[in-house]
Structure formats: C-alpha cells, structure tokens
C-alpha cells in the first residue's frame, strides 16, 4: 500500500519562533506547508474552487492556536488535525447549504474542459475529471468523518501511528473504523461494475 | 458509471482495483501551488480576526467593570440606605448643641458672686 514519505519541511527552531509571535517565521511556515496542505484539502473536499478558502482557514486557526502547541516535534500532526477539522467543517457546511448539486460539478467540468487546450491535454483532463467524479461518488456512501479518515489513510498515505496522533484515538479503534469505511466503499465500487 | 483504466487487468480483485483508483485520484488531485492572492488574503483575515479578538477583549473588560460598578453601588446602597432611614438619636441642630455647650461653659467661668 502506498505510503507518503514523511519529512518535516522546516526546522523546529522556526516553529518555536512562530510560536513566540514572530510573524516573519509564521510566514515562512505557511510558505513551506501551503502546497502540501492545499493538495490534501483538494483531495479531502473535492472542490477545487474552495480549496484556498479552506487552506486559509487552516492557517488562520494555526496562527491563533500555535501558542497551545506543546512541542515543535508534534507540529505536523497538529497541522494535519487542523486541516482535517477545517475540511470536516467545510463538508458539514456544504451539506447544510445543500450545495452538493450535480449541476455544480457539470458546470465545473465544462469550465475545466474549456480551459484545457489541445486534444491530448483535454483527454487527460477528462480522465482526471472522471476519476475525481468516481471517487466523489464512492465517498458519498460513507459519513464525512469516515470519508476524511479513509482519504488520509488511502490517498494521503498516512500511517496508523500518524493517524493516531492526529485523531487522538487508539490504533485498534482506527483500524476498525477504517476497515468498515473501506468495506462500504468497496461494496459501492463493486456494485458499479 | 464508466470504470477506470484498471478494468480488465487480470488478477486484480476489487480491493486492488480500489487501491488503483485511489492512486489515480491522488495523481488527478496533485499538490497545487497557491494563487498570488493567498498570502495577502490570509494576512487580511489574520488582521481582521486580531481586531475582532482585541475589541472583544475590550468589550469583556468594559462589561466586567460595569458589573463591578453596579455591584459596588448596590452594596453601598444596601449599607447606607438603612442608616438614612433610621431617625438620628439626637434631634438638635449643630447650632443648638454649640449654644448648649457655651451656656454651660459661661456658667462655669463666672465668678461665684455674680451668679446671683
């Protein structure tokens, strides 16, 4: 199974500086992590147009909660927890506003298809859109909590140990939850054959 | 819905196919660069939240002082109002008291013979 190569993108010292109110250091932290976090958010929420908004919310929460960080060593799980929470809040808000309309997706597909120039590029973009659409449809079979957990494990490639730190839940509970969520998605996947 | 590229791959069970689909999804939603507005907008939001936090602190302090002032006023009122309501033990005015005291002193300094 695919696993993400874990590497801290910044020095602990920089985190300590940011924690002590150094705005310049905080700026560097954001610049180091924004690409990774925006990618994670894009995969978690599946709505490219809202990714930056949710990303800003993550770093905003980071800015105002950094003083509660116990040690620089746990910075990454902390940041991922903020990301997971912001993505979850976003998905809940979307559900409340009933914005999960298929028409949005179609419109977005048209815009993206128009934007891509050339036949080969267009074909590649079409394939990507189909993949996204299919995964979106499968993830619709599980709760928002399980969707995010499954994404963090299967797509982001986080280990159970990392997920344990992020969720503050023991490994066995996570395994059970992941197994059930995966089974549900797998069942939906097989029924589409 | 149409199946993806992994269709028909011999020896791939549902689980493997799902893993392959997740891998394709990861590729389809690769990490992305932020737009040029990302950082300015983020700092704008931080400043706005900072302002909101400091004004809410100010409001909180103002409320605390208001409550403290009202409490003090009520306590003072509770202590002082009963005193004003009770009639004073001595009804005479200050001038009356002085006059009375003076007349006693006058009597005390007069020579004994003149008192007659």
XYZ file of C-alpha atoms in Angstrom:
309
model
C 0.000 0.000 0.000
C 1.213 3.490 -0.832
C 2.762 5.439 1.994
C 3.765 9.070 1.999
C 7.419 9.868 2.584
C 7.353 11.686 5.917
C 9.646 14.672 6.094
C 9.483 17.828 8.144
C 9.623 20.755 5.753
C 11.032 23.217 8.286
C 13.338 23.421 11.286
C 11.891 23.134 14.791
C 13.537 26.462 15.573
C 11.317 28.211 13.033
C 8.214 26.729 14.635
C 9.404 27.930 18.045
C 9.913 31.439 16.642
C 6.440 31.440 15.081
C 5.024 30.140 18.354
C 6.612 33.076 20.163
C 4.807 35.552 17.925
C 7.348 36.112 15.141
C 5.144 36.908 12.121
C 8.056 36.522 9.696
C 8.657 32.978 10.960
C 4.938 32.202 10.679
C 5.016 33.440 7.087
C 7.847 31.015 6.338
C 5.953 28.155 7.961
C 2.905 28.870 5.765
C 5.027 29.122 2.643
C 6.687 25.790 3.406
C 3.466 23.891 4.049
C 0.827 25.587 1.911
C 1.400 23.444 -1.193
C 1.115 20.199 0.756
C -1.871 21.387 2.775
C -3.724 22.733 -0.266
C -3.168 19.396 -2.016
C -4.519 17.491 0.979
C -7.545 19.784 1.194
C -8.217 19.407 -2.538
C -8.295 15.627 -2.127
C -10.394 15.781 1.041
C -13.113 18.152 -0.125
C -13.073 17.504 -3.883
C -13.992 21.115 -4.750
C -11.057 22.915 -6.401
C -12.728 26.336 -6.233
C -12.941 26.265 -2.415
C -9.509 24.821 -1.659
C -7.778 28.163 -0.991
C -10.550 29.349 1.323
C -10.310 26.204 3.431
C -6.499 26.412 3.301
C -6.593 29.974 4.636
C -8.926 28.819 7.396
C -6.372 26.117 8.359
C -3.502 28.623 8.608
C -5.723 31.141 10.370
C -6.538 28.524 13.013
C -2.847 27.641 13.161
C -1.902 31.282 13.789
C -4.293 31.636 16.709
C -3.611 28.232 18.260
C 0.139 27.964 17.799
C 0.757 29.091 21.387
C -1.059 25.937 22.566
C 1.367 23.658 20.709
C 3.189 21.529 23.322
C 6.381 20.936 21.343
C 7.680 21.660 17.864
C 8.032 17.879 17.300
C 4.260 17.433 17.191
C 3.753 20.302 14.765
C 2.841 18.179 11.725
C 0.147 16.055 13.403
C -1.185 19.323 14.854
C -1.321 20.933 11.408
C -2.988 17.838 9.940
C -5.545 17.871 12.747
C -6.377 21.486 11.907
C -6.627 20.505 8.228
C -8.916 17.560 8.951
C -11.131 19.709 11.183
C -11.363 22.538 8.651
C -12.191 20.081 5.848
C -14.800 18.404 8.027
C -16.369 21.769 8.938
C -16.441 22.678 5.249
C -18.145 19.401 4.257
C -20.738 19.843 7.010
C -21.424 23.436 5.927
C -21.796 22.304 2.331
C -24.259 19.641 3.368
C -26.276 22.179 5.371
C -26.423 24.563 2.443
C -27.417 21.733 0.101
C -24.693 22.742 -2.259
C -23.800 19.219 -3.273
C -25.574 19.603 -6.577
C -24.581 17.632 -9.587
C -25.111 20.753 -11.703
C -22.134 22.404 -9.962
C -19.924 19.517 -10.927
C -21.083 19.574 -14.525
C -20.503 23.313 -14.739
C -17.059 22.897 -13.251
C -16.284 20.125 -15.726
C -17.261 22.366 -18.620
C -15.052 25.198 -17.333
C -12.092 22.880 -16.810
C -12.590 21.201 -20.160
C -12.750 24.577 -21.893
C -9.634 25.741 -20.142
C -7.540 22.827 -21.311
C -6.120 23.419 -24.718
C -5.397 20.716 -27.257
C -6.891 17.261 -27.744
C -4.379 15.231 -25.714
C -4.424 17.644 -22.827
C -8.199 17.689 -22.948
C -8.359 13.896 -22.937
C -6.069 13.807 -19.902
C -8.168 16.418 -18.118
C -11.320 14.444 -18.943
C -9.758 11.330 -17.452
C -8.853 13.213 -14.270
C -12.358 14.614 -14.000
C -13.792 11.102 -14.382
C -11.516 9.773 -11.644
C -12.491 12.614 -9.323
C -16.153 12.131 -10.103
C -15.968 8.408 -9.447
C -14.115 8.783 -6.146
C -16.539 11.541 -5.106
C -19.456 9.238 -5.873
C -17.921 6.354 -3.888
C -17.097 8.546 -0.912
C -20.690 9.704 -0.864
C -21.513 6.260 0.558
C -19.753 6.956 3.860
C -20.028 9.681 6.502
C -17.898 12.826 6.287
C -15.798 11.567 9.228
C -15.087 8.241 7.520
C -14.526 9.930 4.171
C -11.766 12.082 5.657
C -10.248 9.188 7.611
C -10.208 6.989 4.521
C -8.675 9.746 2.406
C -5.958 10.411 4.978
C -5.047 6.721 5.006
C -5.583 5.610 1.417
C -4.830 8.744 -0.559
C -2.599 10.849 1.718
C -0.756 7.692 2.742
C -0.557 8.459 6.457
C 0.354 5.561 8.715
C -1.872 4.338 11.548
C 0.637 5.805 14.019
C 0.323 9.230 12.391
C -3.460 8.968 12.298
C -3.418 8.003 15.965
C -1.604 11.250 16.769
C -3.961 13.308 14.617
C -7.195 11.807 15.888
C -6.113 11.076 19.470
C -7.761 7.681 19.139
C -6.103 4.310 19.726
C -4.887 2.268 16.787
C -7.436 -0.533 17.160
C -10.381 1.842 17.070
C -8.923 3.442 13.946
C -8.381 0.054 12.296
C -11.997 -0.962 12.912
C -13.323 2.327 11.609
C -11.083 2.255 8.548
C -11.997 -1.355 7.784
C -15.718 -0.616 7.925
C -15.402 2.528 5.811
C -13.272 0.736 3.237
C -15.707 -2.182 3.087
C -18.579 0.207 2.450
C -16.692 1.984 -0.317
C -15.509 -1.317 -1.786
C -19.076 -2.616 -1.862
C -20.202 0.514 -3.703
C -17.223 0.202 -6.051
C -18.020 -3.419 -6.909
C -21.702 -2.672 -7.403
C -20.732 -0.162 -10.097
C -19.158 -2.913 -12.193
C -20.568 4.962 -14.214
C -17.764 4.005 -16.533
C -14.927 2.016 -14.955
C -11.428 3.433 -14.960
C -8.209 2.251 -16.588
C -7.740 -0.722 -14.286
C -10.683 -2.531 -15.906
C -9.918 -5.962 -17.132
C -6.476 -6.217 -15.547
C -6.056 -9.915 -14.871
C -5.507 -10.933 -11.235
C -6.798 -7.654 -9.768
C -9.505 -8.101 -7.169
C -11.903 -5.381 -6.010
C -9.545 -4.232 -3.260
C -6.618 -3.876 -5.647
C -8.782 -2.017 -8.131
C -9.934 0.331 -5.394
C -6.306 0.962 -4.400
C -5.505 1.693 -8.052
C -8.430 4.111 -8.216
C -7.203 5.914 -5.086
C -3.739 6.154 -6.675
C -5.271 7.685 -9.790
C -7.239 10.094 -7.618
C -4.035 11.137 -5.847
C -2.487 11.786 -9.238
C -5.568 13.637 -10.502
C -5.526 15.930 -7.458
C -1.807 16.562 -7.181
C -0.415 19.113 -4.703
C -1.049 22.576 -6.057
C 0.575 25.957 -5.789
C -1.386 28.703 -4.096
C -2.526 31.734 -6.085
C -0.718 35.066 -5.732
C -3.543 36.329 -3.503
C -3.223 33.522 -0.981
C -0.802 35.186 1.437
C -2.259 38.745 1.289
C -5.755 37.333 1.863
C -4.514 35.170 4.725
C -2.858 38.132 6.459
C -6.003 40.188 5.859
C -8.035 37.520 7.646
C -5.494 37.330 10.479
C -5.636 41.109 10.962
C -9.447 41.086 10.889
C -9.567 38.286 13.495
C -6.941 40.074 15.628
C -9.094 43.234 15.598
C -12.166 41.226 16.498
C -10.303 39.488 19.322
C -8.940 42.745 20.800
C -12.305 44.511 20.546
C -13.996 41.557 22.174
C -11.384 41.743 24.979
C -12.144 45.445 25.365
C -15.867 44.685 25.443
C -15.290 41.976 28.027
C -13.279 44.331 30.237
C -15.899 47.048 29.880
C -18.586 44.564 30.896
C -16.543 43.385 33.882
C -16.063 46.966 35.092
C -19.730 47.781 34.575
C -20.821 44.753 36.580
C -18.286 45.575 39.316
C -19.522 49.189 39.496
C -23.149 48.120 39.677
C -22.364 45.564 42.367
C -20.484 48.146 44.420
C -23.359 50.622 44.038
C -25.861 48.015 45.223
C -23.691 47.026 48.207
C -23.107 50.655 49.185
C -26.801 51.357 48.793
C -27.627 48.335 50.943
C -25.316 49.555 53.679
C -26.139 53.272 53.607
C -29.876 53.413 52.910
C -30.891 51.774 56.252
C -28.745 54.354 58.101
C -30.540 57.251 56.420
C -33.917 55.678 57.093
C -33.307 55.344 60.915
C -34.093 58.588 62.806
C -30.947 60.139 64.288
C -30.583 59.609 68.036
C -30.098 63.312 68.680
C -32.578 65.673 67.015
C -30.978 69.065 67.810
C -29.089 71.030 65.192
C -25.366 71.775 65.390
C -26.049 75.370 66.463
C -28.294 74.138 69.269
C -25.554 71.849 70.502
C -22.971 74.663 70.418
C -25.274 77.047 72.226
C -25.976 74.492 74.885
C -22.291 73.787 75.355
C -21.435 77.517 75.528
C -24.083 78.257 78.110
C -22.666 75.517 80.360
C -19.133 76.948 79.906
C -20.386 80.509 80.642
C -21.790 79.349 83.909
C -18.538 77.604 84.730
C -16.317 80.731 84.231
C -18.497 83.263 86.023
C -17.327 84.275 89.482
C -19.428 82.722 92.186
C -20.808 86.077 93.397
C -22.069 87.163 90.004
C -24.308 84.248 89.604
C -26.757 85.746 91.931
